[in-house]
Coordinates of C-alpha atoms in Angstrom, one line a residue:
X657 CA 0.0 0.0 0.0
X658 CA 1.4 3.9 -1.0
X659 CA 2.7 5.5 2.0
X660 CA 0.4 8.3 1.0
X661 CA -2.8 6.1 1.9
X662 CA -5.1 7.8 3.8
X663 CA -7.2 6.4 6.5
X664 CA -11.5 6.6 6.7
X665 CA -13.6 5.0 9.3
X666 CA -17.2 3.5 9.7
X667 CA -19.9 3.2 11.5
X668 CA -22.6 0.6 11.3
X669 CA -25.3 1.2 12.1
X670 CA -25.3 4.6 13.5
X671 CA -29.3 6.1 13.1
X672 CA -29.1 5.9 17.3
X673 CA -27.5 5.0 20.4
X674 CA -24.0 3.6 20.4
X675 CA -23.7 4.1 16.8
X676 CA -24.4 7.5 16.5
X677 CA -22.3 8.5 19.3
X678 CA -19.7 6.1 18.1
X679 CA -19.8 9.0 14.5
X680 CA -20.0 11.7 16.5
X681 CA -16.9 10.9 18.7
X682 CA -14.7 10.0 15.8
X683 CA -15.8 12.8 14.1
X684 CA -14.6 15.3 17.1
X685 CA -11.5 13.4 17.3
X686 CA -9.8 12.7 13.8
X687 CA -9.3 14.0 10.9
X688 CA -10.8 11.1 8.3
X689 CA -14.3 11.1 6.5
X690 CA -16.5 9.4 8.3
X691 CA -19.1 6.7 6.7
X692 CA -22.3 6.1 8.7
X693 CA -25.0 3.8 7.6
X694 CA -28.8 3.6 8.8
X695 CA -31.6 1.4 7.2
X696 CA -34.1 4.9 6.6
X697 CA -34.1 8.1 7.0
X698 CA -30.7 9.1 5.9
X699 CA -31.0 13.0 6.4
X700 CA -32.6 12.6 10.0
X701 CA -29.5 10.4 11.0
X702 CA -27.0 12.8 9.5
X703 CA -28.7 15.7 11.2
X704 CA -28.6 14.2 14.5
X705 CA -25.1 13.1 14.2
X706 CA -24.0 16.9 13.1
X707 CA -26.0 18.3 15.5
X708 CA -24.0 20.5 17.6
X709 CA -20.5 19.7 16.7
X710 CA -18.0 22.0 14.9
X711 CA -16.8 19.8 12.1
X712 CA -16.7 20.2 8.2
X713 CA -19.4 18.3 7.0
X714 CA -18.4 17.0 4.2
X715 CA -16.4 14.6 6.7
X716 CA -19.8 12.7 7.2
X717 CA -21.0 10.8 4.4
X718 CA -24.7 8.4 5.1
X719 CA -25.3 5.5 3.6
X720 CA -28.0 3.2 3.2
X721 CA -27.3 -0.3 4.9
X722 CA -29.8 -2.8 5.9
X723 CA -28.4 -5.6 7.6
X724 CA -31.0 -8.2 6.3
X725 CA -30.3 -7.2 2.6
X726 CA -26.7 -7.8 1.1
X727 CA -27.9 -5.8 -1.9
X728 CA -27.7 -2.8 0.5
X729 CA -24.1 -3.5 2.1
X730 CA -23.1 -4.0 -1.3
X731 CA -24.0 -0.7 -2.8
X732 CA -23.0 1.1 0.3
X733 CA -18.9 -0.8 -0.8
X734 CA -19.4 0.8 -3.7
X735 CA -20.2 4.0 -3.1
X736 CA -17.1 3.5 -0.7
X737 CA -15.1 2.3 -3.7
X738 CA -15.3 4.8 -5.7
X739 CA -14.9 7.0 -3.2
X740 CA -12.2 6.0 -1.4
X741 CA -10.1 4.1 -4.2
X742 CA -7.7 1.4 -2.4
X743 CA -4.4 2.1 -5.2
X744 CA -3.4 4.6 -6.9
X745 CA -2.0 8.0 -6.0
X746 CA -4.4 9.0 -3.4
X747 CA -5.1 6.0 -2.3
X748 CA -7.0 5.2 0.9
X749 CA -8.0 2.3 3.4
X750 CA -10.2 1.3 6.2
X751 CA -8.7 2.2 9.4
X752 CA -11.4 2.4 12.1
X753 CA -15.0 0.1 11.6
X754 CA -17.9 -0.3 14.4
X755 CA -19.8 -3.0 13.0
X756 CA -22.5 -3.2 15.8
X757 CA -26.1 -4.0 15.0
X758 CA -28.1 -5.3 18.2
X759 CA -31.5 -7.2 18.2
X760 CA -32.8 -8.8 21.6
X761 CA -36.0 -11.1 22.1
X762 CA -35.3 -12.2 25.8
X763 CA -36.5 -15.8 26.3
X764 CA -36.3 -16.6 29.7
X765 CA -37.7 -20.8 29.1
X766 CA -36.9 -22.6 26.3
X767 CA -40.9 -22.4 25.3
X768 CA -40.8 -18.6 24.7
X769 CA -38.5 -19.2 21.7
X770 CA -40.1 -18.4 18.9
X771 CA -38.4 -19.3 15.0
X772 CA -38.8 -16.5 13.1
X773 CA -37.5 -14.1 15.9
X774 CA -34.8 -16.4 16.8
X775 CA -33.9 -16.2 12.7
X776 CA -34.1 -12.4 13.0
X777 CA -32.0 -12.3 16.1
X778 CA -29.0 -14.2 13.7
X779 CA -29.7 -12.5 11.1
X780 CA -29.2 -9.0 12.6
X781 CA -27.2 -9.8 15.1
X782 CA -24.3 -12.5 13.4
X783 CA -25.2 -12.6 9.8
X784 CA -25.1 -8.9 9.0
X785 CA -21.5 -8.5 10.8
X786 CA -20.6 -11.3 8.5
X787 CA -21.7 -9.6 5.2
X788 CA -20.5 -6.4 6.4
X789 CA -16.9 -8.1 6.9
X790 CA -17.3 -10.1 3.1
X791 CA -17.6 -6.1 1.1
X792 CA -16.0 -3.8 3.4
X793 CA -13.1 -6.0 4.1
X794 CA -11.1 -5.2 1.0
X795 CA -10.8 -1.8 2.0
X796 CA -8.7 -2.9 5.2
X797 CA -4.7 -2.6 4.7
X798 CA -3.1 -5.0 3.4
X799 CA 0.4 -6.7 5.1
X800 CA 3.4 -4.2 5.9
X801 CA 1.5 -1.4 5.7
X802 CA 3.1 1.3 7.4
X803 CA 1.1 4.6 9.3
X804 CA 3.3 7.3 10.4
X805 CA 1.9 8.4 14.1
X806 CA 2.9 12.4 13.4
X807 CA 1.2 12.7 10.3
X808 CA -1.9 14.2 11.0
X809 CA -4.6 12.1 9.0
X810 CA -3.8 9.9 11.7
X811 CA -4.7 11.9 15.0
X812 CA -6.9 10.3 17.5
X813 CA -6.7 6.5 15.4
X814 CA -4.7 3.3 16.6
X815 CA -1.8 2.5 15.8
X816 CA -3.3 -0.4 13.6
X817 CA -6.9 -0.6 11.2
X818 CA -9.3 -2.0 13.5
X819 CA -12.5 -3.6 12.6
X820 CA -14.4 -3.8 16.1
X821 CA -18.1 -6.2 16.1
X822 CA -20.2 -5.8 19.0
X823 CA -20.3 -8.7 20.6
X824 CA -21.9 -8.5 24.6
X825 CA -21.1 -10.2 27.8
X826 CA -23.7 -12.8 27.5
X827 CA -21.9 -14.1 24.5
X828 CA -19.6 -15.6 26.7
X829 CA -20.2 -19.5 27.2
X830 CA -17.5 -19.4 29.9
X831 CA -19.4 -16.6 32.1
X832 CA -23.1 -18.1 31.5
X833 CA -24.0 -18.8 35.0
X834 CA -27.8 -17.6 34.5
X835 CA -29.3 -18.8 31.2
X836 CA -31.9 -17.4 29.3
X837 CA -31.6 -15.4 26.6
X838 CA -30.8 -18.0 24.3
X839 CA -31.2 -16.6 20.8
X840 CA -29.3 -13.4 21.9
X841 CA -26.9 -15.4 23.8
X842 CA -26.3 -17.8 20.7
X843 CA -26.1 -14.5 18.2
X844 CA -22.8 -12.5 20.3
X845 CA -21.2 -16.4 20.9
X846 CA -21.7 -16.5 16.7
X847 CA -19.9 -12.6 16.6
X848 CA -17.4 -13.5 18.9
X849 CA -16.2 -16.7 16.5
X850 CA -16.8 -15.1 13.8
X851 CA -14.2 -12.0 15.2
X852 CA -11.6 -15.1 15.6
X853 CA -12.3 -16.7 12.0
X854 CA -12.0 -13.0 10.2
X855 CA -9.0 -12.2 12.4
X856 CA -7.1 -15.2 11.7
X857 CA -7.9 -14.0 7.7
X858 CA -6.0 -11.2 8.1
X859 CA -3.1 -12.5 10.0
X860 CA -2.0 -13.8 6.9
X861 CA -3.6 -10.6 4.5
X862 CA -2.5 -7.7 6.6
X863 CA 0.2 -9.1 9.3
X864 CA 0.0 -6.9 11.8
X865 CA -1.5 -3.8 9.8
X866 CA -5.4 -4.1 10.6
X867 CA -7.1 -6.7 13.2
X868 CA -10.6 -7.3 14.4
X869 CA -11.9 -7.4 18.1
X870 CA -15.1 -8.3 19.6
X871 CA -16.4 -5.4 21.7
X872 CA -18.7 -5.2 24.7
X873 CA -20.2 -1.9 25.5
X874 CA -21.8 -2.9 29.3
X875 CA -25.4 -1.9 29.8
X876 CA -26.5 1.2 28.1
X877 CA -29.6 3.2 27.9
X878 CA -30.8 2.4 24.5
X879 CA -33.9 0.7 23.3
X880 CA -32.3 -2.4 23.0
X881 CA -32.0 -2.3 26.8
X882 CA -35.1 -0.1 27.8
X883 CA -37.6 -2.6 29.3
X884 CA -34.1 -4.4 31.9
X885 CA -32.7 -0.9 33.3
X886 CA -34.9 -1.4 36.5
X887 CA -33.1 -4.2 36.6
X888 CA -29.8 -2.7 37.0
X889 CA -28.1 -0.7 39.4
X890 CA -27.6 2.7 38.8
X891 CA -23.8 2.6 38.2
X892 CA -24.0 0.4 36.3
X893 CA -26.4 1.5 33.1
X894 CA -24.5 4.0 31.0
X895 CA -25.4 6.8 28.5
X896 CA -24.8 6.1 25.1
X897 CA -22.3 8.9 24.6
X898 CA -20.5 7.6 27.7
X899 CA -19.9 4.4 26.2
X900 CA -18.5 5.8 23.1
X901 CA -16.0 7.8 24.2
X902 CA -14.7 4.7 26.3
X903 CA -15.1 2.1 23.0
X904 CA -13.1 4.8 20.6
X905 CA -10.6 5.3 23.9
X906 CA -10.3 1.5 23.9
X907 CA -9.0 0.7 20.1
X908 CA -6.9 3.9 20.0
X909 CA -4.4 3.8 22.7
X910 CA -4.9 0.6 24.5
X911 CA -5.4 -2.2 22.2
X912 CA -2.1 -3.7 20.4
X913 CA -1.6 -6.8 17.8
X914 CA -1.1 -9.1 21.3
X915 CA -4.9 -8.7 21.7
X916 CA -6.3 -9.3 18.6
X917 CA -9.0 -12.0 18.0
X918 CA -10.8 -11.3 20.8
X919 CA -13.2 -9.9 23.3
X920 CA -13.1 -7.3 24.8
X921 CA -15.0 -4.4 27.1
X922 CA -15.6 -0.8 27.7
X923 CA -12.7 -1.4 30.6
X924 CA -10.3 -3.0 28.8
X925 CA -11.0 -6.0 30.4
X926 CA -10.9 -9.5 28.4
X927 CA -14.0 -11.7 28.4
X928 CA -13.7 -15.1 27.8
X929 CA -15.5 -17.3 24.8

């Protein structure tokens, strides 16, 4: 890759919660375009993630992505291609990715599970990461990339391209100890492999120039979570833009190739599969 590549990042989805905060914070932060994806209602989402900051808009692109249709993510790598073209002088590449949709049917007995939610849960939830990874991973770096840490397209990124999946605690077989859950619980167990699988891809495409990581965000007040925050003690449910600021912290100064491939949360602390 050019030493002249220059780095973009993106958000998916990022209409609310996490992921809008996610744009917002890497947008105060750095210097690179920013590509945000919601399912509808592209101006509202841009709006809302402008609102209030003092950034040159043209930074913030939005892009249609449904994570049940491919022929969505697919146009959306497109529009990315031709807009940020991996050779060539000028070239760029994908240096910071949230890939974080969330879908949650709790099931608390085994007789509450219902098929076509359980599908949906997957789809959203494991399938969608997994055709984000097939047509936005070509834009990652490939191996002995170099960034140079003082040039200034690379302010507030890490050291390496990230691709981050949002996995959750529950995910983790090791830590079940409750139950329930079990189509959610089966969905972040499916991210957190398939973190593993696409990391061990680009051991051997990008060395140590990009790696992915499963995240977990704790509990935060979105409407994924709305109907279990009486459930949870006030220190312990977080605000949205709280938990952004501690996920962007977490891939740019902490995380290094050692800890690739797996799971990890707002803390820095590793959760086991």
């Amino acid at each position: 890759m050019p030493a002249t590549s220059r780095p973009w990042a993106l958000v998916s989805p990022a209409s609310r919660g996490i992921g809008l905060q996610l744009a917002r914070r890497i947008l105060q932060t750095t210097n690179v375009p920013v590509v945000a994806t919601a399912r509808k209602e592209l101006d509202r989402t841009k709006g809302e993630i402008l609102n209030g900051l003092k950034v040159d808009e043209s930074r913030l692109d939005v892009l249609k992505v449904d994570m049940l249709d491919e022929t969505t993510i697919e146009s959306a790598a497109s529009h990315c291609a031709s807009k940020f073209p991996t050779k060539g002088d000028g070239a760029h590449h994908l240096h910071l990715a949230y890939i974080i949709p969330g879908l949650l049917f709790p099931e608390k007995s085994p007789r509450q599970i219902d098929a076509s939610s359980a599908l949906l849960t997957f789809q959203t939830n494991a399938l969608g990461p997994l055709l984000m990874l097939k047509h936005f991973s070509p834009f990652l770096p490939k191996k002995n990339a170099s960034f140079a840490e003082e040039d200034d397209a690379m302010k507030g990124l890490p050291k390496q391209a990230i691709m981050g999946l949002m996995s959750a605690r529950v995910g983790s077989i090791t830590d079940n100890t409750l139950g329930g859950w079990y189509s959610y619980r089966a969905s972040k167990a499916a991210v957190n492999q398939i973190t593993k699988t696409f990391d061990n891809f680009l051991r051997s495409t990008a060395g140590d120039a990009a790696m992915a990581v499963a995240l977990h965000p704790g509990t935060v007040k979105t409407e994924l979570s709305r109907e279990f925050w009486g459930n949870v003690r006030e220190e312990k449910l977080f605000e949205a833009e709280w938990v952004a600021e501690r996920l962007v912290e977490r891939l740019r100064r902490v995380l290094g190739v050692g800890e690739r491939g797996r799971c990890w949360d707002w803390k820095g602390e590793e959760i086991p599969p």
